[in-house]
Amino acid sequence: MTQCLPNILSLVAAAAILFAGCSPSTPESPRRSRAPFGTLGGKEVFLYTLRNKSGMEARITNYGGIVVSLLVPDKSNKPGDVVLGYDSLSSYLKATSYFGAIVGRYGNRIGKGRFTLEGKEYALNVNDGHNTLHGGLKGFDKVVWEADESIPATQPSLSLSYLSRDGEEGFPGSLKATVAYTLTDSNELRIDYTASTDKPTVLNLTHHSYFNLAGAGSGDILSHELMLNADRFTPIDSGIITTGELKPVEGTPMDFRTPTAIGARIGVKDDQLRFGRGYDHNWVLNRTGEGLSLAARVWEKTSGRVMEVWTTEPGVQFYTGNFLDGTAIGKGGKAYAYRTGLCLETQHFPDSPNKPTFPTTVLRPGEKFTSTTVYKFSVQ
Ligand code: BGC
């Protein structure tokens, strides 16, 4: 500190010294802000904006934990919105496609909406033919989450919690789930999930953004190049329920071990592609130990944007927006047509509660569930 004593003979020099770092503290700019987004059932819904120091911006609402927009620089450093979504809460309330949402209590399908746990059979609300998809009629994507406002706004993070009561949608146990979104200065959107329960239950939390690296609403995703770090996938039946097998991708249109355009084989004659109406399958990730492991890499040539997906989960659902049909009118009035977004939903395998050979999705009292997924952006 001694060298910081101002020289009264030279105000200019003193100012220069202060500028050079001797001032006690420079206020940090806020990296999270909040604006009203509407109300639901008497609860306020907000739109939070997170900004990092490297040109990324995420807008996230506490309704469904939805990522409403994600601005990512392209190869000319121009930011573009790479996720599908809507401009207003009312559009999300009517939506059926899970754009950008946190999905739970059980992401993906549970066959016939039933499972047995510790000798007791549970019947869930079914919402996908005879099956339960993404948590049932009112999953975690359709509830208002509570934001932790105690986290300083100088951090580009948003932590959301939801208490799912015992019996909700048919699931046993009161489950407390927390999802923290963070934008890092290395242009990552990091998602940390934690959960605990007061009775044995099943759990599979995921994130459901539809990405289009050329920009939301700019066309289909068929020319995006994809690499999936997986030697095997979980085949499905005609009802999109996993059969229980882990099948090698070798020699099938499911082999994305070397980067391949998504559209290159999507139209070939293949039962799995027919059942999924395109890609709508879970890949068994080649994991290396615990911790974050590379699941997928996507590259879009015109923008130069690259997205890598890193996860602690054992699987990833790759879905090519086969149910989008142009009726969803998204941000800026753009219609989202067939296959204009791709999802990479990190997860445990679909229908695990009925597939004893799959990694377990059971969570018991006293255990802490943790899971992390990182979507990392760069250009090439
Ligand atoms: C599922 C699709 C489903 C879509 C709903 C995906 O996670 O795999 O089958 O149609 O979510 O948006």
Tab-separated table of C-alpha atoms and ligand atoms in Angstrom:
chain	number	residue	atom	x	y	z
A	1	MET	CA	0.000	0.000	0.000
A	2	THR	CA	2.857	2.435	0.685
A	3	GLN	CA	3.504	3.067	-2.975
A	4	CYS	CA	-0.149	4.045	-3.301
A	5	LEU	CA	0.126	7.152	-1.155
A	6	PRO	CA	-0.945	9.952	-3.468
A	7	ASN	CA	1.667	12.515	-4.314
A	8	ILE	CA	-0.116	15.780	-3.523
A	9	LEU	CA	2.140	17.640	-5.929
A	10	SER	CA	0.814	15.705	-8.851
A	11	LEU	CA	-2.885	14.951	-9.076
A	12	VAL	CA	-2.385	13.456	-12.492
A	13	ALA	CA	0.182	10.986	-11.209
A	14	ALA	CA	-2.084	10.071	-8.292
A	15	ALA	CA	-4.962	9.408	-10.642
A	16	ALA	CA	-2.727	7.241	-12.782
A	17	ILE	CA	-1.603	5.216	-9.740
A	18	LEU	CA	-5.181	4.716	-8.614
A	19	PHE	CA	-6.140	3.641	-12.126
A	20	ALA	CA	-3.269	1.153	-12.100
A	21	GLY	CA	-4.980	-0.877	-9.429
A	22	CYS	CA	-4.564	0.744	-6.053
A	23	SER	CA	-8.195	1.740	-5.663
A	24	PRO	CA	-9.843	-0.444	-2.986
A	25	SER	CA	-12.263	-2.139	-5.390
A	26	THR	CA	-13.792	-1.514	-8.783
A	27	PRO	CA	-17.488	-2.450	-8.837
A	28	GLU	CA	-18.057	-5.567	-10.963
A	29	SER	CA	-20.682	-5.285	-13.649
A	30	PRO	CA	-23.867	-7.261	-13.087
A	31	ARG	CA	-23.954	-10.541	-15.034
A	32	ARG	CA	-27.563	-11.404	-14.149
A	33	SER	CA	-30.634	-9.199	-14.463
A	34	ARG	CA	-34.354	-9.844	-14.160
A	35	ALA	CA	-37.477	-8.625	-15.945
A	36	PRO	CA	-41.153	-9.546	-15.498
A	37	PHE	CA	-42.431	-12.289	-17.857
A	38	GLY	CA	-46.006	-12.702	-16.517
A	39	THR	CA	-47.789	-14.528	-13.709
A	40	LEU	CA	-49.099	-18.054	-13.309
A	41	GLY	CA	-51.376	-19.294	-10.522
A	42	GLY	CA	-50.573	-16.168	-8.497
A	43	LYS	CA	-46.823	-16.728	-8.867
A	44	GLU	CA	-44.578	-14.230	-10.591
A	45	VAL	CA	-42.673	-15.445	-13.588
A	46	PHE	CA	-39.451	-13.699	-14.550
A	47	LEU	CA	-37.104	-13.617	-17.470
A	48	TYR	CA	-33.495	-13.630	-16.293
A	49	THR	CA	-30.630	-12.542	-18.507
A	50	LEU	CA	-27.157	-13.972	-17.934
A	51	ARG	CA	-24.143	-12.449	-19.676
A	52	ASN	CA	-20.556	-13.672	-19.714
A	53	LYS	CA	-17.417	-11.726	-20.626
A	54	SER	CA	-17.016	-13.438	-24.009
A	55	GLY	CA	-20.113	-12.387	-25.929
A	56	MET	CA	-22.656	-14.976	-24.815
A	57	GLU	CA	-26.062	-14.139	-23.400
A	58	ALA	CA	-28.771	-16.501	-22.114
A	59	ARG	CA	-32.342	-15.574	-21.267
A	60	ILE	CA	-33.959	-18.083	-18.910
A	61	THR	CA	-37.378	-18.076	-17.275
A	62	ASN	CA	-38.321	-19.685	-13.981
A	63	TYR	CA	-41.386	-21.141	-15.751
A	64	GLY	CA	-40.157	-24.640	-16.577
A	65	GLY	CA	-36.530	-23.487	-16.231
A	66	ILE	CA	-36.795	-22.688	-19.931
A	67	VAL	CA	-33.858	-21.283	-21.876
A	68	VAL	CA	-35.752	-18.767	-24.007
A	69	SER	CA	-32.785	-17.537	-26.022
A	70	LEU	CA	-29.075	-18.206	-26.259
A	71	LEU	CA	-26.884	-15.732	-28.094
A	72	VAL	CA	-23.636	-17.237	-29.335
A	73	PRO	CA	-21.002	-15.542	-31.551
A	74	ASP	CA	-20.449	-16.937	-35.054
A	75	LYS	CA	-17.135	-17.060	-36.940
A	76	SER	CA	-17.343	-13.267	-37.589
A	77	ASN	CA	-18.058	-12.723	-33.891
A	78	LYS	CA	-21.662	-11.811	-34.690
A	79	PRO	CA	-24.079	-13.078	-32.004
A	80	GLY	CA	-27.020	-15.216	-33.107
A	81	ASP	CA	-29.800	-16.950	-31.200
A	82	VAL	CA	-29.237	-20.715	-31.462
A	83	VAL	CA	-32.287	-22.103	-29.621
A	84	LEU	CA	-35.935	-22.380	-30.623
A	85	GLY	CA	-38.438	-20.670	-28.346
A	86	TYR	CA	-41.209	-18.126	-27.932
A	87	ASP	CA	-41.424	-14.414	-27.180
A	88	SER	CA	-44.108	-14.649	-24.488
A	89	LEU	CA	-45.128	-16.719	-21.483
A	90	SER	CA	-48.596	-17.250	-22.981
A	91	SER	CA	-47.038	-19.047	-25.968
A	92	TYR	CA	-45.059	-21.323	-23.644
A	93	LEU	CA	-48.240	-22.123	-21.712
A	94	LYS	CA	-49.844	-23.456	-24.917
A	95	ALA	CA	-46.720	-25.204	-26.205
A	96	THR	CA	-46.265	-28.954	-26.538
A	97	SER	CA	-42.684	-29.338	-27.743
A	98	TYR	CA	-40.688	-28.765	-24.508
A	99	PHE	CA	-38.620	-25.985	-26.145
A	100	GLY	CA	-35.633	-25.207	-23.888
A	101	ALA	CA	-37.198	-26.706	-20.772
A	102	ILE	CA	-35.985	-28.662	-17.787
A	103	VAL	CA	-37.618	-32.044	-18.100
A	104	GLY	CA	-38.569	-34.196	-15.086
A	105	ARG	CA	-39.377	-35.965	-12.864
A	106	TYR	CA	-38.547	-38.576	-15.478
A	107	GLY	CA	-37.214	-37.306	-18.810
A	108	ASN	CA	-38.109	-39.470	-21.815
A	109	ARG	CA	-40.558	-42.375	-21.827
A	110	ILE	CA	-41.782	-44.839	-19.230
A	111	GLY	CA	-43.575	-47.668	-21.033
A	112	LYS	CA	-47.310	-47.941	-20.275
A	113	GLY	CA	-46.790	-45.301	-17.549
A	114	ARG	CA	-46.067	-48.015	-14.986
A	115	PHE	CA	-43.172	-49.324	-12.966
A	116	THR	CA	-42.582	-51.358	-9.838
A	117	LEU	CA	-40.315	-50.140	-7.060
A	118	GLU	CA	-39.636	-52.134	-3.896
A	119	GLY	CA	-42.556	-54.454	-4.656
A	120	LYS	CA	-45.117	-51.698	-5.236
A	121	GLU	CA	-46.517	-50.834	-8.635
A	122	TYR	CA	-46.918	-47.147	-9.485
A	123	ALA	CA	-49.275	-45.883	-12.190
A	124	LEU	CA	-48.303	-42.546	-13.695
A	125	ASN	CA	-50.305	-40.070	-15.722
A	126	VAL	CA	-49.931	-41.070	-19.355
A	127	ASN	CA	-49.561	-38.379	-22.028
A	128	ASP	CA	-48.011	-40.119	-25.038
A	129	GLY	CA	-50.409	-42.817	-26.180
A	130	HIS	CA	-50.229	-45.426	-23.393
A	131	ASN	CA	-46.865	-44.129	-22.191
A	132	THR	CA	-45.596	-41.375	-19.898
A	133	LEU	CA	-43.344	-38.872	-21.658
A	134	HIS	CA	-41.194	-36.236	-19.922
A	135	GLY	CA	-42.840	-36.501	-16.507
A	136	GLY	CA	-46.523	-36.799	-17.481
A	137	LEU	CA	-49.316	-34.300	-17.968
A	138	LYS	CA	-47.663	-31.563	-15.942
A	139	GLY	CA	-43.949	-32.210	-15.775
A	140	PHE	CA	-41.158	-29.988	-14.471
A	141	ASP	CA	-41.333	-28.022	-17.744
A	142	LYS	CA	-44.807	-26.706	-16.835
A	143	VAL	CA	-44.292	-25.500	-13.258
A	144	VAL	CA	-42.983	-22.280	-11.753
A	145	TRP	CA	-39.561	-22.772	-10.168
A	146	GLU	CA	-38.216	-20.630	-7.363
A	147	ALA	CA	-35.122	-18.607	-8.170
A	148	ASP	CA	-32.413	-18.150	-5.548
A	149	GLU	CA	-32.044	-14.385	-5.518
A	150	SER	CA	-29.321	-14.546	-2.827
A	151	ILE	CA	-26.687	-15.439	-5.447
A	152	PRO	CA	-24.875	-12.168	-6.249
A	153	ALA	CA	-25.956	-10.627	-9.562
A	154	THR	CA	-22.259	-10.274	-10.423
A	155	GLN	CA	-22.302	-14.021	-11.190
A	156	PRO	CA	-23.746	-15.167	-14.528
A	157	SER	CA	-25.712	-17.923	-12.745
A	158	LEU	CA	-29.313	-18.713	-12.014
A	159	SER	CA	-30.288	-21.368	-9.477
A	160	LEU	CA	-33.849	-22.684	-9.629
A	161	SER	CA	-35.594	-25.058	-7.202
A	162	TYR	CA	-38.807	-27.004	-7.335
A	163	LEU	CA	-40.479	-29.202	-4.753
A	164	SER	CA	-42.409	-31.994	-6.443
A	165	ARG	CA	-44.830	-33.381	-3.913
A	166	ASP	CA	-45.364	-37.068	-3.082
A	167	GLY	CA	-47.753	-38.549	-5.665
A	168	GLU	CA	-47.328	-35.774	-8.241
A	169	GLU	CA	-48.077	-37.279	-11.667
A	170	GLY	CA	-48.088	-40.651	-9.830
A	171	PHE	CA	-44.417	-40.607	-8.715
A	172	PRO	CA	-43.638	-41.596	-5.112
A	173	GLY	CA	-41.824	-39.312	-2.668
A	174	SER	CA	-41.476	-35.579	-2.227
A	175	LEU	CA	-38.553	-34.643	-4.395
A	176	LYS	CA	-36.603	-31.408	-4.106
A	177	ALA	CA	-34.819	-30.585	-7.344
A	178	THR	CA	-32.376	-27.752	-7.969
A	179	VAL	CA	-31.071	-26.755	-11.363
A	180	ALA	CA	-28.286	-24.171	-11.654
A	181	TYR	CA	-27.520	-22.579	-14.994
A	182	THR	CA	-24.135	-20.850	-15.388
A	183	LEU	CA	-22.602	-19.082	-18.355
A	184	THR	CA	-18.844	-19.442	-18.103
A	185	ASP	CA	-16.352	-17.085	-19.718
A	186	SER	CA	-15.250	-19.982	-21.957
A	187	ASN	CA	-18.635	-19.780	-23.682
A	188	GLU	CA	-20.214	-22.715	-21.909
A	189	LEU	CA	-23.765	-23.084	-20.707
A	190	ARG	CA	-23.306	-25.302	-17.683
A	191	ILE	CA	-26.231	-27.048	-16.000
A	192	ASP	CA	-25.831	-28.561	-12.533
A	193	TYR	CA	-28.689	-30.667	-11.229
A	194	THR	CA	-29.139	-31.841	-7.632
A	195	ALA	CA	-32.060	-33.624	-5.989
A	196	SER	CA	-33.131	-35.436	-2.845
A	197	THR	CA	-36.237	-37.387	-1.878
A	198	ASP	CA	-38.064	-38.535	1.256
A	199	LYS	CA	-39.172	-41.906	-0.245
A	200	PRO	CA	-37.591	-44.153	-2.874
A	201	THR	CA	-38.419	-42.771	-6.320
A	202	VAL	CA	-37.167	-42.702	-9.900
A	203	LEU	CA	-35.552	-39.650	-11.439
A	204	ASN	CA	-34.195	-38.620	-14.828
A	205	LEU	CA	-33.603	-34.899	-15.274
A	206	THR	CA	-32.607	-33.384	-18.586
A	207	HIS	CA	-32.584	-30.212	-20.636
A	208	HIS	CA	-34.613	-29.921	-23.814
A	209	SER	CA	-33.241	-27.068	-25.944
A	210	TYR	CA	-33.743	-27.423	-29.683
A	211	PHE	CA	-30.508	-26.115	-31.196
A	212	ASN	CA	-30.015	-24.673	-34.634
A	213	LEU	CA	-26.450	-23.418	-34.903
A	214	ALA	CA	-27.271	-21.381	-38.030
A	215	GLY	CA	-29.860	-19.499	-35.943
A	216	ALA	CA	-33.360	-20.352	-34.707
A	217	GLY	CA	-35.868	-20.247	-37.552
A	218	SER	CA	-33.217	-20.268	-40.295
A	219	GLY	CA	-34.017	-23.659	-41.852
A	220	ASP	CA	-33.539	-27.336	-41.126
A	221	ILE	CA	-30.643	-28.906	-39.236
A	222	LEU	CA	-29.901	-31.642	-41.790
A	223	SER	CA	-26.578	-30.155	-42.920
A	224	HIS	CA	-25.260	-29.810	-39.355
A	225	GLU	CA	-22.418	-32.292	-38.856
A	226	LEU	CA	-22.698	-34.457	-35.780
A	227	MET	CA	-20.312	-36.654	-33.836
A	228	LEU	CA	-21.735	-38.887	-31.109
A	229	ASN	CA	-19.202	-40.496	-28.810
A	230	ALA	CA	-21.031	-43.810	-28.607
A	231	ASP	CA	-20.387	-47.341	-29.879
A	232	ARG	CA	-23.909	-48.484	-28.937
A	233	PHE	CA	-27.475	-47.206	-28.785
A	234	THR	CA	-30.701	-48.423	-27.192
A	235	PRO	CA	-33.035	-49.655	-29.986
A	236	ILE	CA	-36.744	-48.806	-29.750
A	237	ASP	CA	-39.979	-50.535	-30.714
A	238	SER	CA	-42.713	-48.986	-32.852
A	239	GLY	CA	-44.026	-47.097	-29.776
A	240	ILE	CA	-40.573	-45.462	-29.245
A	241	ILE	CA	-40.023	-47.583	-26.118
A	242	THR	CA	-36.545	-49.039	-25.592
A	243	THR	CA	-36.392	-52.813	-26.094
A	244	GLY	CA	-33.756	-53.305	-23.369
A	245	GLU	CA	-30.935	-54.142	-25.807
A	246	LEU	CA	-27.693	-52.193	-26.222
A	247	LYS	CA	-26.949	-52.511	-29.913
A	248	PRO	CA	-23.658	-51.683	-31.696
A	249	VAL	CA	-23.974	-48.696	-34.048
A	250	GLU	CA	-21.436	-50.274	-36.425
A	251	GLY	CA	-22.878	-50.637	-39.912
A	252	THR	CA	-26.127	-48.757	-39.073
A	253	PRO	CA	-27.335	-45.168	-39.720
A	254	MET	CA	-26.849	-44.671	-35.963
A	255	ASP	CA	-23.072	-44.612	-36.350
A	256	PHE	CA	-21.965	-41.008	-35.731
A	257	ARG	CA	-18.534	-41.898	-34.359
A	258	THR	CA	-16.985	-39.875	-37.155
A	259	PRO	CA	-18.613	-36.478	-37.936
A	260	THR	CA	-21.487	-37.011	-40.384
A	261	ALA	CA	-24.183	-34.694	-41.737
A	262	ILE	CA	-27.420	-35.368	-39.862
A	263	GLY	CA	-29.313	-35.618	-43.163
A	264	ALA	CA	-26.855	-38.018	-44.812
A	265	ARG	CA	-28.708	-41.202	-43.791
A	266	ILE	CA	-31.904	-39.964	-42.115
A	267	GLY	CA	-33.997	-41.044	-45.108
A	268	VAL	CA	-32.591	-44.557	-45.593
A	269	LYS	CA	-34.777	-47.627	-45.209
A	270	ASP	CA	-34.215	-48.703	-41.637
A	271	ASP	CA	-36.661	-49.933	-38.982
A	272	GLN	CA	-35.134	-47.799	-36.232
A	273	LEU	CA	-35.426	-44.624	-38.313
A	274	ARG	CA	-38.974	-45.620	-39.240
A	275	PHE	CA	-39.978	-46.157	-35.586
A	276	GLY	CA	-38.415	-42.824	-34.562
A	277	ARG	CA	-39.690	-40.959	-37.666
A	278	GLY	CA	-36.027	-39.986	-37.969
A	279	TYR	CA	-33.518	-39.847	-35.145
A	280	ASP	CA	-35.238	-40.070	-31.762
A	281	HIS	CA	-32.980	-42.489	-29.899
A	282	ASN	CA	-30.728	-42.789	-26.903
A	283	TRP	CA	-27.012	-43.413	-27.432
A	284	VAL	CA	-24.922	-45.255	-24.835
A	285	LEU	CA	-21.978	-42.944	-24.262
A	286	ASN	CA	-18.385	-44.161	-24.325
A	287	ARG	CA	-17.524	-42.826	-20.912
A	288	THR	CA	-14.060	-42.492	-19.474
A	289	GLY	CA	-14.394	-42.759	-15.705
A	290	GLU	CA	-16.529	-40.453	-13.631
A	291	GLY	CA	-16.958	-36.737	-14.225
A	292	LEU	CA	-17.623	-34.863	-17.422
A	293	SER	CA	-17.075	-36.838	-20.594
A	294	LEU	CA	-17.558	-35.761	-24.215
A	295	ALA	CA	-20.949	-36.898	-25.532
A	296	ALA	CA	-21.400	-35.030	-28.803
A	297	ARG	CA	-19.988	-32.394	-31.122
A	298	VAL	CA	-22.043	-30.459	-33.671
A	299	TRP	CA	-20.677	-28.157	-36.379
A	300	GLU	CA	-22.613	-25.849	-38.687
A	301	LYS	CA	-20.576	-24.712	-41.675
A	302	THR	CA	-22.117	-21.350	-42.661
A	303	SER	CA	-21.952	-19.823	-39.175
A	304	GLY	CA	-18.851	-21.792	-38.192
A	305	ARG	CA	-20.465	-22.464	-34.812
A	306	VAL	CA	-19.466	-25.596	-32.933
A	307	MET	CA	-21.271	-27.027	-29.927
A	308	GLU	CA	-19.777	-29.724	-27.749
A	309	VAL	CA	-21.847	-31.541	-25.155
A	310	TRP	CA	-20.088	-32.830	-22.037
A	311	THR	CA	-21.929	-34.759	-19.368
A	312	THR	CA	-21.762	-36.953	-16.297
A	313	GLU	CA	-24.793	-38.914	-17.588
A	314	PRO	CA	-24.537	-42.360	-19.248
A	315	GLY	CA	-26.702	-41.516	-22.286
A	316	VAL	CA	-27.867	-38.866	-24.705
A	317	GLN	CA	-31.145	-38.669	-26.612
A	318	PHE	CA	-30.545	-37.293	-30.080
A	319	TYR	CA	-33.855	-36.031	-31.492
A	320	THR	CA	-34.175	-34.311	-34.868
A	321	GLY	CA	-37.416	-32.383	-34.320
A	322	ASN	CA	-39.430	-34.969	-36.255
A	323	PHE	CA	-42.670	-33.789	-34.663
A	324	LEU	CA	-42.180	-30.110	-35.577
A	325	ASP	CA	-44.596	-29.254	-38.368
A	326	GLY	CA	-44.468	-25.485	-38.841
A	327	THR	CA	-47.471	-24.756	-36.626
A	328	ALA	CA	-45.276	-23.467	-33.771
A	329	ILE	CA	-44.722	-19.748	-34.404
A	330	GLY	CA	-41.636	-18.818	-32.475
A	331	LYS	CA	-39.552	-15.762	-31.629
A	332	GLY	CA	-39.874	-12.914	-34.083
A	333	GLY	CA	-42.845	-14.633	-35.785
A	334	LYS	CA	-40.709	-17.392	-37.315
A	335	ALA	CA	-42.449	-20.726	-37.917
A	336	TYR	CA	-40.534	-23.793	-36.775
A	337	ALA	CA	-40.883	-26.359	-39.534
A	338	TYR	CA	-40.020	-30.074	-39.681
A	339	ARG	CA	-36.515	-30.838	-38.399
A	340	THR	CA	-35.489	-27.211	-37.803
A	341	GLY	CA	-34.016	-27.954	-34.380
A	342	LEU	CA	-31.994	-30.760	-32.827
A	343	CYS	CA	-32.004	-31.875	-29.209
A	344	LEU	CA	-29.132	-33.516	-27.360
A	345	GLU	CA	-30.767	-34.520	-24.086
A	346	THR	CA	-28.228	-35.972	-21.663
A	347	GLN	CA	-29.924	-38.582	-19.531
A	348	HIS	CA	-30.234	-42.086	-18.122
A	349	PHE	CA	-31.711	-44.519	-20.614
A	350	PRO	CA	-35.412	-44.300	-21.495
A	351	ASP	CA	-37.731	-46.639	-19.582
A	352	SER	CA	-34.971	-47.581	-17.110
A	353	PRO	CA	-37.514	-48.192	-14.299
A	354	ASN	CA	-38.745	-51.188	-16.364
A	355	LYS	CA	-35.350	-52.281	-17.702
A	356	PRO	CA	-33.389	-53.851	-14.820
A	357	THR	CA	-30.208	-54.185	-16.913
A	358	PHE	CA	-30.000	-50.414	-17.562
A	359	PRO	CA	-28.139	-48.156	-15.080
A	360	THR	CA	-30.510	-47.433	-12.222
A	361	THR	CA	-32.577	-44.254	-11.952
A	362	VAL	CA	-33.713	-44.989	-8.396
A	363	LEU	CA	-33.071	-42.289	-5.796
A	364	ARG	CA	-33.464	-43.152	-2.124
A	365	PRO	CA	-33.844	-41.000	1.007
A	366	GLY	CA	-30.474	-39.862	2.323
A	367	GLU	CA	-28.880	-39.938	-1.150
A	368	LYS	CA	-27.975	-36.796	-3.050
A	369	PHE	CA	-28.527	-36.912	-6.780
A	370	THR	CA	-26.036	-34.849	-8.783
A	371	SER	CA	-25.599	-34.497	-12.513
A	372	THR	CA	-23.841	-31.966	-14.745
A	373	THR	CA	-24.049	-31.174	-18.437
A	374	VAL	CA	-22.082	-28.527	-20.316
A	375	TYR	CA	-22.940	-27.135	-23.755
A	376	LYS	CA	-19.693	-25.571	-24.959
A	377	PHE	CA	-19.606	-23.194	-27.928
A	378	SER	CA	-16.735	-22.224	-30.212
A	379	VAL	CA	-16.149	-21.591	-33.934
A	380	GLN	CA	-14.325	-23.488	-36.623
B	1	BGC	C1	-38.569	-37.219	-27.431
B	1	BGC	C2	-39.482	-37.169	-28.615
B	1	BGC	C3	-40.576	-36.208	-28.303
B	1	BGC	C4	-39.998	-34.876	-27.999
B	1	BGC	C5	-41.075	-33.931	-27.580
B	1	BGC	C6	-38.017	-35.860	-27.212
B	1	BGC	O1	-37.205	-35.856	-26.088
B	1	BGC	O2	-37.533	-38.153	-27.606
B	1	BGC	O3	-39.999	-38.430	-28.922
B	1	BGC	O4	-41.489	-36.114	-29.332
B	1	BGC	O5	-39.073	-34.975	-26.963
B	1	BGC	O6	-40.719	-32.667	-27.825
